[in-house]
XYZ file of C-alpha atoms in Angstrom:
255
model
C 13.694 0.451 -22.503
C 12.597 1.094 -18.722
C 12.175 4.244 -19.310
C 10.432 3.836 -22.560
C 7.822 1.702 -20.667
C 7.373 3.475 -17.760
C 6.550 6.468 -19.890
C 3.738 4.739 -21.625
C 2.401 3.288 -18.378
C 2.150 7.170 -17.025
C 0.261 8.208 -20.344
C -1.541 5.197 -19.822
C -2.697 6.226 -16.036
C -2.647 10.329 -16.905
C -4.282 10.517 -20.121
C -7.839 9.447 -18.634
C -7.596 11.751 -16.236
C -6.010 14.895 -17.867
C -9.203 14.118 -20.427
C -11.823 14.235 -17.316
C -10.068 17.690 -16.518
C -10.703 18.440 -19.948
C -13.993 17.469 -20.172
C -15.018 19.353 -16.889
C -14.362 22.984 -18.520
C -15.329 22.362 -22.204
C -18.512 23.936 -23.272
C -19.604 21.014 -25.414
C -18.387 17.305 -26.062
C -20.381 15.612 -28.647
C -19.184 13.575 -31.344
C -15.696 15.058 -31.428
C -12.446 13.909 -29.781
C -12.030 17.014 -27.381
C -14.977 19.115 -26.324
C -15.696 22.838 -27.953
C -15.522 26.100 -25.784
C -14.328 26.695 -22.123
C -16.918 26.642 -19.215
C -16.723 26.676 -15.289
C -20.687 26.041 -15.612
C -20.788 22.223 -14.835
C -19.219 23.204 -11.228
C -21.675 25.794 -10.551
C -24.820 23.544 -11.587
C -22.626 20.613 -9.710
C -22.318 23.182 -6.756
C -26.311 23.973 -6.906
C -27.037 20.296 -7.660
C -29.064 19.594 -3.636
C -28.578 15.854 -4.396
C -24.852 15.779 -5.318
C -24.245 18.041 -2.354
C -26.609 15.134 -0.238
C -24.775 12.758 -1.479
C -20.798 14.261 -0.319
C -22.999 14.822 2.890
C -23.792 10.873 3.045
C -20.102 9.950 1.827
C -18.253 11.922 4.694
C -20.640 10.554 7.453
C -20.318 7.013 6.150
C -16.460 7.277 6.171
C -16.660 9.742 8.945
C -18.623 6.725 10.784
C -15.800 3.594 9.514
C -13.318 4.908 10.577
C -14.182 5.554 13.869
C -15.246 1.778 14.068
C -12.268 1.093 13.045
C -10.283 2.523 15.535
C -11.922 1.067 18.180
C -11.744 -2.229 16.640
C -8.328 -2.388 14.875
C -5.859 -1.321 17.747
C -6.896 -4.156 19.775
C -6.736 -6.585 16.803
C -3.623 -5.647 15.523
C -1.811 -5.811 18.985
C -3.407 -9.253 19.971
C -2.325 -10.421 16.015
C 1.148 -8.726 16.912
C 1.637 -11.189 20.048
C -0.241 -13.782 18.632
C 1.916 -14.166 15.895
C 4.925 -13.758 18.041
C 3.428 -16.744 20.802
C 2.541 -19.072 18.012
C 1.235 -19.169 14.341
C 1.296 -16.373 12.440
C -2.140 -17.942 10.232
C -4.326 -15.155 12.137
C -2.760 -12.072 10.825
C -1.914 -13.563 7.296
C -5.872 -14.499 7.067
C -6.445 -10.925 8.182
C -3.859 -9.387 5.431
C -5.069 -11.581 2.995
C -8.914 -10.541 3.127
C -9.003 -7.530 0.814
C -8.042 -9.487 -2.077
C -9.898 -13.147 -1.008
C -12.736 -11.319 -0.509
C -13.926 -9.125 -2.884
C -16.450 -6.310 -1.779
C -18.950 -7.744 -4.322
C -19.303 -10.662 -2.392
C -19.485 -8.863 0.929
C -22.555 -6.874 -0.807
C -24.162 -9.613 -1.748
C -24.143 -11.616 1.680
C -25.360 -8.126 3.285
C -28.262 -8.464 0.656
C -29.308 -12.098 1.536
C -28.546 -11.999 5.223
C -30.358 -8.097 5.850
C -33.220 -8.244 3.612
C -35.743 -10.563 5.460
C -38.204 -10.144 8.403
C -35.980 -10.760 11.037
C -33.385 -8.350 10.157
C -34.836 -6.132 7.652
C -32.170 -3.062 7.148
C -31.134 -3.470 3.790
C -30.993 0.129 2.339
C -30.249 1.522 5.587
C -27.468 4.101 6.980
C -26.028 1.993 9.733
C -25.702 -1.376 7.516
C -23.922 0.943 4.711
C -22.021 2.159 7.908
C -21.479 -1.607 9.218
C -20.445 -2.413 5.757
C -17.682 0.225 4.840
C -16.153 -0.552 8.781
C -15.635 -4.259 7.823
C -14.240 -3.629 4.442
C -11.791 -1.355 5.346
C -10.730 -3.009 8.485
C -8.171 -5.248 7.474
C -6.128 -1.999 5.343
C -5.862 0.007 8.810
C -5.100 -3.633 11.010
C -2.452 -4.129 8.372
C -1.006 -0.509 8.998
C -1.015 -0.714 12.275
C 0.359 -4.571 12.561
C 3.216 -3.511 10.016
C 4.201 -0.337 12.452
C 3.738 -2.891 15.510
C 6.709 -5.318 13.624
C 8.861 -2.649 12.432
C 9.025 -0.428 16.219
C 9.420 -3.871 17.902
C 8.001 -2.753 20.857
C 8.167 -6.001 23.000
C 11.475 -4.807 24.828
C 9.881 -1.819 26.273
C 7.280 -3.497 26.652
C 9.202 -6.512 28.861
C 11.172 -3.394 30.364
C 7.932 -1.566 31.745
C 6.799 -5.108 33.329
C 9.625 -4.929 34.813
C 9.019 -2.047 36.427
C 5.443 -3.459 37.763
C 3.445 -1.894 35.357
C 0.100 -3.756 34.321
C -1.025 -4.845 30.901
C -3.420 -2.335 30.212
C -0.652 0.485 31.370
C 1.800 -0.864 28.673
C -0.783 -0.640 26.019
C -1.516 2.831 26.881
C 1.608 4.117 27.934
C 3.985 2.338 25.109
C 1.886 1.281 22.024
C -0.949 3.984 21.744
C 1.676 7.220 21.924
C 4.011 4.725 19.840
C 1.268 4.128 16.598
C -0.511 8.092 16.885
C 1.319 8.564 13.572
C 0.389 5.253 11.941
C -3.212 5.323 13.266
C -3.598 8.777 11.595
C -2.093 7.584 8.268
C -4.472 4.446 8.527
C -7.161 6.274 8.698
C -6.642 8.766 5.917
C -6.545 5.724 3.603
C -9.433 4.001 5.266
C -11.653 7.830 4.364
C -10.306 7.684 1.014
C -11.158 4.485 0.373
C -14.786 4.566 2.278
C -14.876 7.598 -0.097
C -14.485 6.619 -3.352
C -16.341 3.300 -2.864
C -18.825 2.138 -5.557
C -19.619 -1.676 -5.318
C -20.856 -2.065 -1.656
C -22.605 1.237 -1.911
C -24.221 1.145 -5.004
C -26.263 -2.417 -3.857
C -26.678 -1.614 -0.132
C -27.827 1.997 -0.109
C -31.397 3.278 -1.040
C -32.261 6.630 -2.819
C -31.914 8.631 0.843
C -28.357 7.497 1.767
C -27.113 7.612 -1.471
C -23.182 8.150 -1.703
C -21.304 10.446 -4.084
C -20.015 7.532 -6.251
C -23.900 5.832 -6.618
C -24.906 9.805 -7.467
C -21.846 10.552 -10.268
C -22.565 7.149 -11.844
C -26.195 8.531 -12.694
C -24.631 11.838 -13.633
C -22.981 10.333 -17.073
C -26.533 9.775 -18.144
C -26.998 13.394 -18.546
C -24.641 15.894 -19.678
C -20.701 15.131 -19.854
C -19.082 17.857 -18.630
C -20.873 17.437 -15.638
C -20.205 14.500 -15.137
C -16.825 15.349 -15.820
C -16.712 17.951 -12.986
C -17.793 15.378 -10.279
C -15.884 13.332 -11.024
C -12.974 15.769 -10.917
C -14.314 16.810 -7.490
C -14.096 12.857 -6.584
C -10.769 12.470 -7.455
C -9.485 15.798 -5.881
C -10.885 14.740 -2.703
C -9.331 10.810 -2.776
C -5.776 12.154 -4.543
C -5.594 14.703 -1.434
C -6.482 11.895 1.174
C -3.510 9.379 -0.315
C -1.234 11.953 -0.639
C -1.200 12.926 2.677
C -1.676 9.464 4.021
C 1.637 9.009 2.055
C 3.570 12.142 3.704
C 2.878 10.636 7.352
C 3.957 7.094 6.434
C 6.998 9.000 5.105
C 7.294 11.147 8.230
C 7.129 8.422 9.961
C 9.878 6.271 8.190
């Protein structure tokens, strides 16, 4: 019975996707249930295609750009949520863990939209608020990485055994917890790219037609021909399946 349904969920997750592959080297797809005739032209004309390649250009810069925001901002976090929730409450880094699914990245888009598109602050459209954007949605997945690697090392010992030993704050945290989450941090990050990456809702209402990113660009691609459509979007998922996958292999590493 398990097995039964766990077969049907796989068909259920694989079929779209073994279809896409499909659909990316058939020479025609209209009307019928698979396409006609076997092509590698829709990634040559994707290859070609200046604003597609513009677009991956925007994508990795955007992500590029997160998640080195985020690195500056979620080491610090995490380890003052890590003591934090040690001194006292633990409401700080349960509001932070909870904020990818309270709220959603629509609503994020849409206070960007009211709050960025006036005369004082008029940057809706622009590369840094797309920038500003992806940083503070993706935040709270790399905090919770790095908080859940902070818990599991338990690092306050050596950190109680290095006061000991007259060593300041600021030595501790660069001594003990920086070499201690390298592996973490690099994991974090992977999935903060792939996730930047393959991001539609935030980009598709704060960008304008010069910082488009690869997801606003493949959405307008099903208008025209499918297989092409089908190849970018192949390209797409190559490039987020590679980034979780290896995200995955250092969490494993590191367990």
């Amino acid at each position: 019975m398990v097995r039964g349904i766990s077969l049907i969920y796989g068909l259920y997750l694989l079929l779209p996707i073994a279809l896409l592959l499909v659909g990316s080297f058939g020479g025609n797809w209209t009307n019928t249930l698979l396409p006609t005739g076997i092509t590698g032209q829709w990634y040559l004309d994707l290859w070609l295609d200046s604003s597609f390649r513009k677009a991956f250009a925007s994508s990795l810069v955007v992500a590029m750009s997160a998640c080195a925001i985020n690195t500056v901002l979620a080491l610090p976090l995490a380890y003052a949520l890590y003591h934090g929730a040690r001194r006292s409450s633990s409401l700080a880094a349960r509001i932070v863990s909870a904020m990818p699914i309270a709220v959603p990245a629509i609503t994020l888009a849409f206070g960007y939209m009211i709050v960025f598109n006036t005369d004082l602050a008029p940057w809706l459209g622009s590369m840094p608020l797309l920038i500003a954007a992806h940083a503070i949605l993706t935040l709270p997945y790399l905090t919770n990485t790095l908080l859940a690697d902070l818990r599991h090392l338990d690092l306050g010992r050596l950190e109680q055994a290095a006061a000991t030993l007259g060593a300041s704050g600021w030595q501790q945290f660069t001594g003990i917890v920086l070499p201690s989450l390298r592996q973490s941090l690099i994991s974090g990050l992977v999935m903060v790219a792939a996730i930047s990456v393959g991001e539609f809702g935030v980009s598709n209402l704060l960008t304008s037609f010069q910082n488009r990113t690869y997801p606003v660009v493949l959405l307008q691609a099903f208008y025209g021909a499918t297989g092409f459509a089908c190849a970018a979007t192949v390209i797409l998922l190559v490039l987020a399946s590679a980034s979780a996958l290896l995200s995955s292999s250092l969490v494993k590493q590191r367990a």
